[in-house]
């Protein structure tokens, strides 16, 4: 699946110090006090999620990021170690999705900061003709169809996402086999902006801020378009 890209030197030292960049919901520290933006947290510490909507973003001085969020209800109301959320390897794809799409070499990876995405279908014209809106389906990571607003404007497919997350776009033309067109991650803009703000506040040389932010975006969000990166940098 589309996951944030981390540097190969990502520290996994239990005493590694991180700063809380963003808190959503009401997650708590192991002392049962609410987590707050700007607090320091060690990898060896634990957090307590109170709802499935809770999110905690941590970053260190190297701009490595740890993204904490409960996956299932059993993750709630019990202490979870920060270390459990440290990525083991950069960009570990979901095995089921990898097997499902094996042999596909034209799948597009897309990350978007906007809930509306325009996809150019021109590359498909050689293999597909007379495509209609009903030929396209959008699924979430649980392979449940997403009731999203899908429309065609000339050679462009316009998708409107109902929520953030990772989605898979399929094309099923009546006379052809189903084709995976794209794996799309709709990002929470406020989370990305908080990360960029942290980078800006951590860079000592003001003239280097934009360069560091651009490097961060290219490393962590490599499939965001240049236009959207520019928009995010202008909103920081």
Coordinates of C-alpha atoms in Angstrom, one line a residue:
X1 CA 0.0 0.0 0.0
X2 CA 1.0 3.6 -0.3
X3 CA 2.8 4.4 2.9
X4 CA 5.0 7.2 3.9
X5 CA 8.6 6.8 2.8
X6 CA 11.2 6.8 5.6
X7 CA 14.9 7.2 5.5
X8 CA 16.9 3.9 5.7
X9 CA 18.6 5.4 8.8
X10 CA 15.3 5.7 10.7
X11 CA 16.3 5.4 14.4
X12 CA 14.7 2.6 16.4
X13 CA 16.6 3.4 19.7
X14 CA 14.2 3.2 22.6
X15 CA 15.6 6.4 23.9
X16 CA 15.1 8.3 20.6
X17 CA 13.4 11.6 21.3
X18 CA 10.5 12.7 19.2
X19 CA 8.3 15.8 19.2
X20 CA 4.5 15.7 19.0
X21 CA 3.7 17.5 15.8
X22 CA -0.1 16.9 15.7
X23 CA -2.7 15.4 17.9
X24 CA -6.3 14.6 16.6
X25 CA -8.9 13.2 19.0
X26 CA -8.1 12.6 22.7
X27 CA -5.2 10.1 22.8
X28 CA -3.4 9.9 26.2
X29 CA 0.1 9.3 27.5
X30 CA 0.9 6.3 29.7
X31 CA 0.3 8.6 32.7
X32 CA -3.3 9.0 31.5
X33 CA -2.8 12.7 30.6
X34 CA -3.9 14.0 27.2
X35 CA -1.2 14.2 24.6
X36 CA -0.6 17.8 23.4
X37 CA 1.1 19.3 20.4
X38 CA 4.7 20.2 21.1
X39 CA 5.3 17.6 23.8
X40 CA 8.3 15.3 23.8
X41 CA 7.9 11.6 23.6
X42 CA 10.4 8.7 23.6
X43 CA 10.0 5.7 21.4
X44 CA 9.9 3.5 24.5
X45 CA 6.9 5.3 25.9
X46 CA 3.3 4.2 25.4
X47 CA 0.1 5.9 24.3
X48 CA -3.6 5.2 24.9
X49 CA -6.1 5.6 22.1
X50 CA -9.7 6.6 23.1
X51 CA -11.3 6.4 19.6
X52 CA -10.6 5.1 16.1
X53 CA -10.3 8.7 15.0
X54 CA -7.3 9.4 17.2
X55 CA -4.1 10.3 15.4
X56 CA -0.6 11.3 16.7
X57 CA 2.2 12.4 14.5
X58 CA 5.7 12.4 15.9
X59 CA 8.9 13.7 14.2
X60 CA 12.5 13.9 15.3
X61 CA 15.4 16.3 14.4
X62 CA 16.1 14.3 11.3
X63 CA 12.5 14.7 10.1
X64 CA 11.8 11.0 10.5
X65 CA 8.1 10.6 11.1
X66 CA 6.1 8.1 13.2
X67 CA 2.3 8.0 12.5
X68 CA 0.2 6.6 15.3
X69 CA -3.4 5.6 14.8
X70 CA -5.5 2.6 16.0
X71 CA -6.4 0.1 13.4
X72 CA -9.2 -1.8 15.1
X73 CA -11.4 -1.4 18.2
X74 CA -9.1 -3.8 20.1
X75 CA -6.4 -1.1 19.9
X76 CA -8.5 1.2 22.1
X77 CA -8.3 1.7 25.9
X78 CA -5.0 -0.2 26.2
X79 CA -1.5 1.1 26.1
X80 CA 0.3 0.8 22.8
X81 CA 4.1 1.3 22.6
X82 CA 5.3 4.0 20.2
X83 CA 7.9 1.5 19.0
X84 CA 5.1 -0.6 17.5
X85 CA 4.5 2.1 15.0
X86 CA 8.1 2.6 13.9
X87 CA 8.3 1.3 10.3
X88 CA 10.4 -1.8 9.9
X89 CA 11.3 -1.2 6.3
X90 CA 10.7 1.6 3.9
X91 CA 7.5 1.3 1.8
X92 CA 6.4 -2.2 2.8
X93 CA 3.6 -3.1 0.3
X94 CA 0.5 -5.0 1.4
X95 CA 1.1 -8.7 0.4
X96 CA -2.4 -9.3 -0.7
X97 CA -2.5 -6.2 -2.9
X98 CA 0.9 -7.1 -4.4
X99 CA -0.2 -10.6 -5.3
X100 CA -3.5 -9.3 -6.6
X101 CA -1.8 -6.9 -9.0
X102 CA 1.3 -8.9 -9.9
X103 CA 2.2 -8.6 -13.6
X104 CA 0.6 -5.1 -13.8
X105 CA 3.3 -2.6 -14.9
X106 CA 1.1 0.4 -15.6
X107 CA -0.4 1.0 -12.2
X108 CA -0.1 4.7 -11.2
X109 CA 0.8 5.6 -7.7
X110 CA -0.9 8.9 -6.7
X111 CA -1.0 10.9 -3.5
X112 CA -3.4 13.8 -3.3
X113 CA -4.0 16.7 -0.8
X114 CA -7.3 17.5 -2.4
X115 CA -10.5 15.5 -2.1
X116 CA -11.1 16.0 -5.9
X117 CA -8.6 14.4 -8.3
X118 CA -8.4 14.7 -12.0
X119 CA -6.8 11.7 -13.9
X120 CA -5.8 11.9 -17.5
X121 CA -7.0 8.9 -19.4
X122 CA -5.2 9.6 -22.6
X123 CA -2.7 6.8 -22.0
X124 CA -5.6 4.3 -22.1
X125 CA -6.9 5.2 -25.5
X126 CA -4.6 2.7 -27.3
X127 CA -6.3 -0.2 -25.4
X128 CA -9.7 1.1 -24.5
X129 CA -12.3 2.8 -26.6
X130 CA -15.8 4.1 -25.7
X131 CA -15.2 4.1 -22.0
X132 CA -18.1 5.3 -19.8
X133 CA -18.3 6.3 -16.1
X134 CA -19.8 2.8 -15.3
X135 CA -16.5 1.2 -16.4
X136 CA -14.7 2.6 -13.4
X137 CA -14.9 1.4 -9.8
X138 CA -13.2 2.7 -6.7
X139 CA -12.4 0.4 -3.7
X140 CA -10.9 0.9 -0.3
X141 CA -8.1 -1.2 1.2
X142 CA -10.7 -3.7 2.5
X143 CA -11.9 -4.2 -1.1
X144 CA -15.2 -2.6 -0.3
X145 CA -16.6 -0.5 -3.2
X146 CA -16.5 3.2 -2.3
X147 CA -19.5 5.2 -3.3
X148 CA -17.6 8.1 -4.7
X149 CA -18.5 10.8 -7.2
X150 CA -17.0 9.7 -10.5
X151 CA -17.5 11.6 -13.7
X152 CA -15.9 12.0 -17.1
X153 CA -14.9 15.3 -18.7
X154 CA -13.4 14.5 -22.1
X155 CA -10.3 12.4 -21.5
X156 CA -10.2 13.2 -17.8
X157 CA -11.7 11.1 -15.0
X158 CA -12.8 13.2 -12.0
X159 CA -12.8 11.5 -8.6
X160 CA -14.2 13.0 -5.4
X161 CA -13.2 11.1 -2.2
X162 CA -15.6 10.8 0.7
X163 CA -12.8 10.5 3.3
X164 CA -9.0 10.3 3.6
X165 CA -7.3 6.9 3.1
X166 CA -5.9 4.6 0.4
X167 CA -8.1 3.6 -2.6
X168 CA -7.7 1.4 -5.7
X169 CA -9.1 2.5 -9.0
X170 CA -10.3 -0.3 -11.4
X171 CA -11.4 -0.2 -15.0
X172 CA -13.7 -3.0 -16.2
X173 CA -14.6 -2.7 -19.9
X174 CA -17.2 -5.2 -20.9
X175 CA -15.1 -7.0 -23.5
X176 CA -11.8 -6.9 -21.4
X177 CA -10.5 -8.2 -18.1
X178 CA -10.5 -5.9 -15.1
X179 CA -7.5 -3.6 -14.9
X180 CA -6.0 -1.8 -11.9
X181 CA -5.4 1.8 -13.0
X182 CA -4.2 3.5 -9.9
X183 CA -3.5 3.2 -6.2
X184 CA -4.5 6.5 -4.7
X185 CA -3.8 7.9 -1.2
X186 CA -6.0 10.9 -0.2
X187 CA -4.0 12.7 2.4
X188 CA -5.2 14.8 5.3
X189 CA -4.0 18.2 4.4
X190 CA -3.8 19.5 8.0
X191 CA -1.4 16.7 8.9
X192 CA 0.9 17.4 6.0
X193 CA 0.8 21.2 6.8
X194 CA 1.7 20.4 10.5
X195 CA 4.7 18.4 9.4
X196 CA 5.9 21.2 7.1
X197 CA 5.5 23.7 9.9
X198 CA 7.6 21.5 12.1
X199 CA 10.3 21.3 9.5
X200 CA 10.2 25.1 9.1
X201 CA 10.6 25.6 12.8
X202 CA 13.5 23.2 13.1
X203 CA 15.7 24.6 10.3
X204 CA 18.2 27.1 11.7
X205 CA 18.9 28.8 8.5
X206 CA 15.8 30.6 7.2
X207 CA 17.1 30.5 3.7
X208 CA 17.1 26.7 3.8
X209 CA 13.5 26.2 4.9
X210 CA 12.0 25.8 1.5
X211 CA 14.7 23.4 0.4
X212 CA 14.3 21.3 3.5
X213 CA 10.5 21.3 3.1
X214 CA 10.8 20.2 -0.5
X215 CA 13.2 17.4 0.4
X216 CA 10.8 16.3 3.1
X217 CA 7.8 16.2 0.7
X218 CA 9.8 14.4 -2.0
X219 CA 10.9 11.8 0.5
X220 CA 7.7 11.2 2.5
X221 CA 5.1 12.0 -0.2
X222 CA 6.8 11.1 -3.5
X223 CA 3.6 10.8 -5.5
X224 CA 2.1 14.2 -4.7
X225 CA 2.0 16.4 -7.8
X226 CA 4.4 19.4 -8.0
X227 CA 1.4 21.7 -8.2
X228 CA 0.0 20.4 -4.9
X229 CA 3.4 20.5 -3.2
X230 CA 3.7 24.2 -4.2
X231 CA 0.2 24.8 -2.8
X232 CA 1.1 23.1 0.4
X233 CA 4.4 25.1 0.8
X234 CA 2.5 28.3 0.2
X235 CA -0.1 27.4 2.9
X236 CA 2.4 26.5 5.6

